[in-house]
Amino acid sequence: MALQDYLRDMEGCSRCSSCKWVPFNQVKSWRFAKNCPSVTRHNLHAFSGSGKMIMGLSMVSGRSELNDTVTEIIYRCQLCGACDTACKVYRDDIDLMDVLLALRAHCVEQGQLIPEHMLTIDALKREDNVFGEPKARRGDWAEGLDVKDAVGEKPQVLFHAGCRYSYDPDLRETVRGAVRLLRSAGVDLGIAGADEACCGGRAFELGYQGESENFADDMVSRVKATGASVLVTACSDCYAAFNYLYPRMGKELGVELYHITQYLEKLAGEGRLRLRQRVPKLVTWHDPCHLGRKSEPFTGEWKGDKLLRPVTMKRTGKKGVYDAPRNVLKSIPGIELVEMERIKGYAWCCGAGGGVLEAFPEFAAWTAAERIEEALATGAEALVTSCPWCLRIFRDAVEETGALLEVYDLTELALVSAGEGVLAGGAAR
Amino acid sequence: MSVEEARREFVELLGEENVSWEPAVLDCYAWQPTFNDDPDRWVKRPVAVVLPSSTEEVQEVVRICNRHGLRFKSFSTGWGAWNGPTFDNVVQVDLRRMDRIVEIDAKNMYAVIEPYVNGAQLQAEAMKVGLNTHIIGAGPNCSPLASATSGWGVGHDSIYMSYSARNLLGVEWVLPDGEVLRLGTLGSSGEWFNGDGPGPSLRGIMRGSCGALSGLGIFTRCALKLYNWPGPPEMEIDGIMLDAKMEVPENIGYYMCFFPDRKAFSDAMYKLGEAEIAYNALATSFGGYFDILTPRLFRKIEHADSIRSMIVNTFKYTLAILFAANSARELAYQEKVLHAIVREHGGFAMDVTRIKDFFSMLFMSFVRATIPALVFRMGGSFSTALDRNDALDSQAAWREVVREIKEGYIRKGQILDDLADNPYFVPYENNTWCHCEVVYQYDPRDPKHREALEPIFLDVTIAAIERCMEPLFTSDPRVRRLISPLAGNFSKYQQAISRGLDPKQAADNTLYSAEADFDFSGIDPQRVRRLQEVVEQRRW
Ligand SMILES: Cc1cc2nc3c(=O)[nH]c(=O)nc-3n(C[C@H](O)[C@H](O)[C@H](O)COP(=O)(O)OP(=O)(O)OC[C@H]3O[C@@H](n4cnc5c(N)ncnc54)[C@H](O)[C@@H]3O)c2cc1C
Ligand code: SF4
Ligand code: SF4
């Protein structure tokens, strides 16, 4: 839908500013009450979810024009969706996240492009991944692992690594560990290697919706070609794309879909994954936006007056994946989980999303540092998450700020507990 | 006037990222649809927006405005049309960078805060030390400093924690010429604990009843009285609003009381006030509840007379009351008193704590006033009938007057059906006075609804003046012109104060002291005549 199709959403904004705060019955302190990295960092109302909508309204009403300044404000936003959750506490007739996406598509349509994002899109077009790394090397990370080639060997479960896990050398051991963990539970697993491609979620978020749709089509046919009946991904971004974005675009993967945290929970529940070794640690859990509120399933498109839309069709962020990772964590002997103040549907973003890491790295780092402070305030020794983008930015933030906090992917702790690895230097080997 | 020069000076003072004159960015300050009856819903676009971070920077911003013939309009959180510019040369001062809780003095029970601390933040911190803050009924998104220093101030907790202005202790105030004035003990000893001295008080001039709405300068810090909070230091709640789940905290009681008629309701309210047992109290309107909690269902039963009359008549005189006791024994005492008073007046009391899901959902909506922004669920917008604070039984009668007026508009489909009964009815300070503001809901996209806004406003204005009720929207220059002669010509005094404190008229003071005429074209001439008649009859 084009920006002007969201006119009613935009003019519905009462300017109450709830979108700048954690839902009010969950405000637990002065320090961690704010939810929107964009307006918290930049302060002008325009940077809030409401402000971006009002800028959209102003433009479609012919009161102002899209230019570089406005474009930058639109993109200085992680698309984390915290504003959407907070607004929907009160409103049924505003889909703030959809407006933010439509604003970006509008920028692209109008030729208002962010140079760093153009590089990403170029990279995608050229090499099927957001980094522009050679396509042919996408499967290198799995070298020597005991997994099937999904193209031809017909595994039951297709493991989708995603762009960052495929190419980030610092995270290579993590993703390899995840695969070892699944194999240790006897999962009939395959990877597509060089035949895996980007899910297209990032392109969609950057405003290149057509491009994204091409990737989705491509992904659907690739997955079908493997004959797998289950798809497991270790990347939260990809999970949100598969679970929400694809159905929104009318694409059907035709497999049972799991994020790795859900799959581990299932394996543990079936007794196939045995987490027996103690991992004595006080940890806190970071809900990745794409695993949490942004992965909530697509609920269909409502054509009429949204004030009359059935509540079941309103995406509130409540149906994200929140329990599975917590359940896995709690099942690891020795782990004690202490929650941060901003969790689940109202979690603070890691900072990496929405193209911010690429275009405004200092803002991304600021956002991550804010989360690190929140994690430290719990007294935890370690911050655990389950998304390569979060993992990467948190590890960088810890290094940069010198914070005394270890950062793990959930699979790393599970691997150790399953007796398949050891913890070394804030990561599992 | 040199806007360009002023903008340059703002950038020099605050840095580029804290100043903007980008049209789309400025429009984020010009979009003020709430309590804005203008169908356009945009207010004037400011010439710049500035984000100062300290009192000194605020002073300098004000001085720059004075030097360049500009006006300033400040706000804390900026919800409602009264935050927008009313002149063409206004600099919007957005105070969100001043967001600190400077101090919570638990022993002396007060907090010192800056403008962009919201009610939820202050309450969360106060509760950790066994205290609580008054939160206005608009919700915890609002700034306690803003309502205490600058505008209105009623909340669900007003029976116990009063009206915002009454909780104001020391104040730091940047006058319209850039000077800083410190009021109360702050002005003499640098301490915050008393608003009226030793040291200058000026509470009446500074704040009055309604507040100057930024028309007399900018408040950069204030101290607020805090109250006892015997509940848990931190709330354990799962869920974010209607889905909330929680255990009933120790020594908390929550009742809905139903009375047979208006007299029984008012008499019982007075008795409950005398007994000094309530922590929060609010006359409940089930019309209001249903339409924010189940708006779709409600729109389906619109105009279904049988269901309407069943709900209206069953729940017409209902009171919600919350107890927060210091001990189980005290709670038992409070409950015993409640039951005795309710029984004596022919009513019955329902213990809400026994309906756990309902309690969970309602508890924070009471204690933190989290629910008001749901009012947009029914039709997208709302307004409220003129009238504000008065004696409790006059308010109970007034509620019925407005109900009659609303019924007519509902029947004609010009406002939404909320059973015509949707008052925000809250007693202050154990019922020494009482607030009653009758809400009506409409869909701003519906031309029929928009057309009805002026007439309904006029009808309730006439009714209020006929009954000598204290009017609410004295910030509206049209209302001010109309009623100032009926109330000691207060407008003339306000204008004199404005001239005295603001010789260059740098503050955007339309809502504080300007007067204007109603545009009666298109309004039923009979109504206009009636208005003129009642005004004439009641002139001093
Ligand atoms: C849905 C809704 C419900 C409401 N219900 C209630 C209610 O129950 N009780 C009640 O009292 N009010 C109510 N109001 C009105 C409410 O008081 C104001 O909207 C409220 O003040 C808004 O938030 P705020 O407190 O942060 O103030 P702001 O919106 O920031 O400002 C309110 C006014 O004060 C001025 N102001 C703010 N800060 C300063 C400052 N530091 N120095 C100088 N001037 C300043 C602004 O210019 C503006 O005119 C309601 C409003 C809405 C929209
Ligand atoms: S919460 Fe929603 S309605 Fe309120 S200001 Fe934000 S976008 Fe607007
Ligand atoms: S998506 Fe996140 S960063 Fe962007 S406006 Fe909303 S809350 Fe702020």
PDB file of C-alpha atoms in Angstrom, chain B residues 24-176:
ATOM      1  CA  ALA B  24       7.883  18.654   8.025  1.00  0.00           C
ATOM      2  CA  VAL B  25       9.634  18.694  11.400  1.00  0.00           C
ATOM      3  CA  LEU B  26       7.734  21.820  12.431  1.00  0.00           C
ATOM      4  CA  ASP B  27       4.500  20.214  11.334  1.00  0.00           C
ATOM      5  CA  CYS B  28       5.068  17.624  14.041  1.00  0.00           C
ATOM      6  CA  TYR B  29       4.341  20.517  16.414  1.00  0.00           C
ATOM      7  CA  ALA B  30       1.496  21.919  14.338  1.00  0.00           C
ATOM      8  CA  TRP B  31      -0.472  18.669  14.308  1.00  0.00           C
ATOM      9  CA  GLN B  32      -2.555  19.014  17.429  1.00  0.00           C
ATOM     10  CA  PRO B  33      -5.838  17.224  16.844  1.00  0.00           C
ATOM     11  CA  THR B  34      -6.812  16.582  20.451  1.00  0.00           C
ATOM     12  CA  PHE B  35      -9.284  19.041  21.906  1.00  0.00           C
ATOM     13  CA  ASN B  36      -9.132  20.813  18.592  1.00  0.00           C
ATOM     14  CA  ASP B  37     -12.574  21.461  17.197  1.00  0.00           C
ATOM     15  CA  ASP B  38     -11.228  23.103  14.068  1.00  0.00           C
ATOM     16  CA  PRO B  39     -11.968  20.587  11.289  1.00  0.00           C
ATOM     17  CA  ASP B  40      -8.502  21.193   9.866  1.00  0.00           C
ATOM     18  CA  ARG B  41      -6.830  20.068  13.105  1.00  0.00           C
ATOM     19  CA  TRP B  42      -3.524  21.670  12.219  1.00  0.00           C
ATOM     20  CA  VAL B  43      -2.615  24.644  14.379  1.00  0.00           C
ATOM     21  CA  LYS B  44      -0.152  27.291  13.296  1.00  0.00           C
ATOM     22  CA  ARG B  45       3.270  26.074  12.303  1.00  0.00           C
ATOM     23  CA  PRO B  46       6.027  27.481  14.546  1.00  0.00           C
ATOM     24  CA  VAL B  47       8.948  29.319  12.921  1.00  0.00           C
ATOM     25  CA  ALA B  48      11.416  27.079  14.710  1.00  0.00           C
ATOM     26  CA  VAL B  49      11.557  24.396  17.339  1.00  0.00           C
ATOM     27  CA  VAL B  50      14.262  24.472  19.984  1.00  0.00           C
ATOM     28  CA  LEU B  51      15.331  21.893  22.559  1.00  0.00           C
ATOM     29  CA  PRO B  52      17.042  23.532  25.539  1.00  0.00           C
ATOM     30  CA  SER B  53      18.581  21.306  28.194  1.00  0.00           C
ATOM     31  CA  SER B  54      18.960  23.653  31.165  1.00  0.00           C
ATOM     32  CA  THR B  55      17.375  26.636  32.850  1.00  0.00           C
ATOM     33  CA  GLU B  56      20.148  28.866  31.520  1.00  0.00           C
ATOM     34  CA  GLU B  57      19.440  27.739  27.983  1.00  0.00           C
ATOM     35  CA  VAL B  58      15.734  28.342  28.462  1.00  0.00           C
ATOM     36  CA  GLN B  59      16.525  31.863  29.683  1.00  0.00           C
ATOM     37  CA  GLU B  60      18.673  32.512  26.652  1.00  0.00           C
ATOM     38  CA  VAL B  61      16.003  31.163  24.284  1.00  0.00           C
ATOM     39  CA  VAL B  62      13.496  33.535  25.838  1.00  0.00           C
ATOM     40  CA  ARG B  63      15.925  36.452  25.540  1.00  0.00           C
ATOM     41  CA  ILE B  64      16.547  35.671  21.878  1.00  0.00           C
ATOM     42  CA  CYS B  65      12.786  35.720  21.290  1.00  0.00           C
ATOM     43  CA  ASN B  66      12.546  39.089  23.070  1.00  0.00           C
ATOM     44  CA  ARG B  67      15.410  40.534  21.025  1.00  0.00           C
ATOM     45  CA  HIS B  68      13.971  39.459  17.709  1.00  0.00           C
ATOM     46  CA  GLY B  69      10.307  40.196  18.274  1.00  0.00           C
ATOM     47  CA  LEU B  70       9.360  36.520  18.342  1.00  0.00           C
ATOM     48  CA  ARG B  71       7.037  34.746  20.717  1.00  0.00           C
ATOM     49  CA  PHE B  72       7.678  31.472  22.506  1.00  0.00           C
ATOM     50  CA  LYS B  73       5.413  28.591  23.401  1.00  0.00           C
ATOM     51  CA  SER B  74       6.775  25.869  25.618  1.00  0.00           C
ATOM     52  CA  PHE B  75       5.501  22.451  26.520  1.00  0.00           C
ATOM     53  CA  SER B  76       6.504  19.431  28.522  1.00  0.00           C
ATOM     54  CA  THR B  77       4.961  16.495  26.668  1.00  0.00           C
ATOM     55  CA  GLY B  78       2.754  18.420  24.283  1.00  0.00           C
ATOM     56  CA  TRP B  79      -0.572  16.592  24.233  1.00  0.00           C
ATOM     57  CA  GLY B  80      -3.521  18.747  23.275  1.00  0.00           C
ATOM     58  CA  ALA B  81      -4.203  21.726  21.064  1.00  0.00           C
ATOM     59  CA  TRP B  82      -3.234  24.130  23.860  1.00  0.00           C
ATOM     60  CA  ASN B  83       0.399  23.288  23.173  1.00  0.00           C
ATOM     61  CA  GLY B  84       0.521  24.734  19.696  1.00  0.00           C
ATOM     62  CA  PRO B  85       1.367  28.252  18.536  1.00  0.00           C
ATOM     63  CA  THR B  86      -1.416  30.767  18.080  1.00  0.00           C
ATOM     64  CA  PHE B  87       0.642  33.480  16.336  1.00  0.00           C
ATOM     65  CA  ASP B  88       2.658  33.419  13.133  1.00  0.00           C
ATOM     66  CA  ASN B  89       5.990  34.154  14.810  1.00  0.00           C
ATOM     67  CA  VAL B  90       6.204  31.516  17.510  1.00  0.00           C
ATOM     68  CA  VAL B  91       9.231  29.517  18.553  1.00  0.00           C
ATOM     69  CA  GLN B  92       8.179  26.170  19.990  1.00  0.00           C
ATOM     70  CA  VAL B  93      10.196  25.340  23.083  1.00  0.00           C
ATOM     71  CA  ASP B  94      10.125  21.563  23.464  1.00  0.00           C
ATOM     72  CA  LEU B  95      11.391  20.782  26.974  1.00  0.00           C
ATOM     73  CA  ARG B  96      12.006  17.074  26.509  1.00  0.00           C
ATOM     74  CA  ARG B  97      15.743  17.310  27.131  1.00  0.00           C
ATOM     75  CA  MET B  98      14.993  18.513  30.647  1.00  0.00           C
ATOM     76  CA  ASP B  99      13.993  15.103  31.901  1.00  0.00           C
ATOM     77  CA  ARG B 100      15.585  14.547  35.289  1.00  0.00           C
ATOM     78  CA  ILE B 101      14.175  13.685  38.653  1.00  0.00           C
ATOM     79  CA  VAL B 102      16.491  16.009  40.539  1.00  0.00           C
ATOM     80  CA  GLU B 103      15.693  14.661  43.965  1.00  0.00           C
ATOM     81  CA  ILE B 104      13.239  12.559  45.917  1.00  0.00           C
ATOM     82  CA  ASP B 105      13.249  13.620  49.546  1.00  0.00           C
ATOM     83  CA  ALA B 106      11.516  10.682  51.163  1.00  0.00           C
ATOM     84  CA  LYS B 107      11.694  12.073  54.673  1.00  0.00           C
ATOM     85  CA  ASN B 108      10.047  15.343  53.777  1.00  0.00           C
ATOM     86  CA  MET B 109       7.843  13.683  51.168  1.00  0.00           C
ATOM     87  CA  TYR B 110       8.559  15.682  48.066  1.00  0.00           C
ATOM     88  CA  ALA B 111      10.224  15.308  44.678  1.00  0.00           C
ATOM     89  CA  VAL B 112      12.016  17.908  42.577  1.00  0.00           C
ATOM     90  CA  ILE B 113      11.515  17.336  38.885  1.00  0.00           C
ATOM     91  CA  GLU B 114      12.119  18.822  35.464  1.00  0.00           C
ATOM     92  CA  PRO B 115       9.409  19.221  32.820  1.00  0.00           C
ATOM     93  CA  TYR B 116       9.936  16.020  30.865  1.00  0.00           C
ATOM     94  CA  VAL B 117       9.590  13.582  33.723  1.00  0.00           C
ATOM     95  CA  ASN B 118       6.305  11.809  33.233  1.00  0.00           C
ATOM     96  CA  GLY B 119       3.835  10.601  35.833  1.00  0.00           C
ATOM     97  CA  ALA B 120       4.712   6.931  35.385  1.00  0.00           C
ATOM     98  CA  GLN B 121       8.422   7.570  35.938  1.00  0.00           C
ATOM     99  CA  LEU B 122       7.927   9.687  39.014  1.00  0.00           C
ATOM    100  CA  GLN B 123       5.443   7.241  40.480  1.00  0.00           C
ATOM    101  CA  ALA B 124       7.703   4.231  39.851  1.00  0.00           C
ATOM    102  CA  GLU B 125      10.575   5.939  41.665  1.00  0.00           C
ATOM    103  CA  ALA B 126       8.403   7.296  44.481  1.00  0.00           C
ATOM    104  CA  MET B 127       6.838   3.894  45.152  1.00  0.00           C
ATOM    105  CA  LYS B 128      10.274   2.436  45.752  1.00  0.00           C
ATOM    106  CA  VAL B 129      10.469   4.605  48.867  1.00  0.00           C
ATOM    107  CA  GLY B 130       6.867   4.112  49.950  1.00  0.00           C
ATOM    108  CA  LEU B 131       5.501   7.274  48.386  1.00  0.00           C
ATOM    109  CA  ASN B 132       3.232   8.195  45.525  1.00  0.00           C
ATOM    110  CA  THR B 133       2.543  11.140  43.268  1.00  0.00           C
ATOM    111  CA  HIS B 134      -0.681  12.604  41.983  1.00  0.00           C
ATOM    112  CA  ILE B 135      -1.228  11.665  38.339  1.00  0.00           C
ATOM    113  CA  ILE B 136      -3.757  13.583  36.284  1.00  0.00           C
ATOM    114  CA  GLY B 137      -6.603  11.755  34.645  1.00  0.00           C
ATOM    115  CA  ALA B 138      -5.090  12.363  31.220  1.00  0.00           C
ATOM    116  CA  GLY B 139      -2.594   9.676  32.104  1.00  0.00           C
ATOM    117  CA  PRO B 140       0.950   8.871  33.151  1.00  0.00           C
ATOM    118  CA  ASN B 141       2.271  10.061  29.792  1.00  0.00           C
ATOM    119  CA  CYS B 142       1.744  13.616  31.043  1.00  0.00           C
ATOM    120  CA  SER B 143       4.201  15.707  32.941  1.00  0.00           C
ATOM    121  CA  PRO B 144       3.431  16.274  36.621  1.00  0.00           C
ATOM    122  CA  LEU B 145       5.335  19.561  36.377  1.00  0.00           C
ATOM    123  CA  ALA B 146       3.160  20.755  33.484  1.00  0.00           C
ATOM    124  CA  SER B 147      -0.125  20.222  35.244  1.00  0.00           C
ATOM    125  CA  ALA B 148       1.173  21.510  38.578  1.00  0.00           C
ATOM    126  CA  THR B 149       2.556  24.720  37.139  1.00  0.00           C
ATOM    127  CA  SER B 150       0.637  25.362  33.947  1.00  0.00           C
ATOM    128  CA  GLY B 151      -2.662  23.650  33.313  1.00  0.00           C
ATOM    129  CA  TRP B 152      -5.583  22.029  35.163  1.00  0.00           C
ATOM    130  CA  GLY B 153      -4.775  19.020  37.348  1.00  0.00           C
ATOM    131  CA  VAL B 154      -7.505  16.569  38.268  1.00  0.00           C
ATOM    132  CA  GLY B 155      -6.900  12.837  38.601  1.00  0.00           C
ATOM    133  CA  HIS B 156      -8.503   9.601  39.820  1.00  0.00           C
ATOM    134  CA  ASP B 157      -6.517   9.991  43.034  1.00  0.00           C
ATOM    135  CA  SER B 158      -7.728  13.526  43.733  1.00  0.00           C
ATOM    136  CA  ILE B 159      -9.797  12.421  46.708  1.00  0.00           C
ATOM    137  CA  TYR B 160      -6.481  11.645  48.437  1.00  0.00           C
ATOM    138  CA  MET B 161      -3.831  13.551  46.490  1.00  0.00           C
ATOM    139  CA  SER B 162      -5.819  16.581  45.442  1.00  0.00           C
ATOM    140  CA  TYR B 163      -5.404  18.872  42.452  1.00  0.00           C
ATOM    141  CA  SER B 164      -2.001  19.311  40.774  1.00  0.00           C
ATOM    142  CA  ALA B 165      -1.615  22.958  41.717  1.00  0.00           C
ATOM    143  CA  ARG B 166      -2.191  22.169  45.380  1.00  0.00           C
ATOM    144  CA  ASN B 167       0.834  19.904  45.448  1.00  0.00           C
ATOM    145  CA  LEU B 168       3.211  22.509  44.172  1.00  0.00           C
ATOM    146  CA  LEU B 169       6.075  23.463  46.486  1.00  0.00           C
ATOM    147  CA  GLY B 170       9.180  25.347  45.291  1.00  0.00           C
ATOM    148  CA  VAL B 171       9.170  26.555  41.690  1.00  0.00           C
ATOM    149  CA  GLU B 172      11.834  27.740  39.285  1.00  0.00           C
ATOM    150  CA  TRP B 173      10.233  30.022  36.721  1.00  0.00           C
ATOM    151  CA  VAL B 174      11.782  31.699  33.690  1.00  0.00           C
ATOM    152  CA  LEU B 175       9.741  34.867  33.233  1.00  0.00           C
ATOM    153  CA  PRO B 176       8.823  36.118  29.752  1.00  0.00           C
TER     154      PRO B 176
END
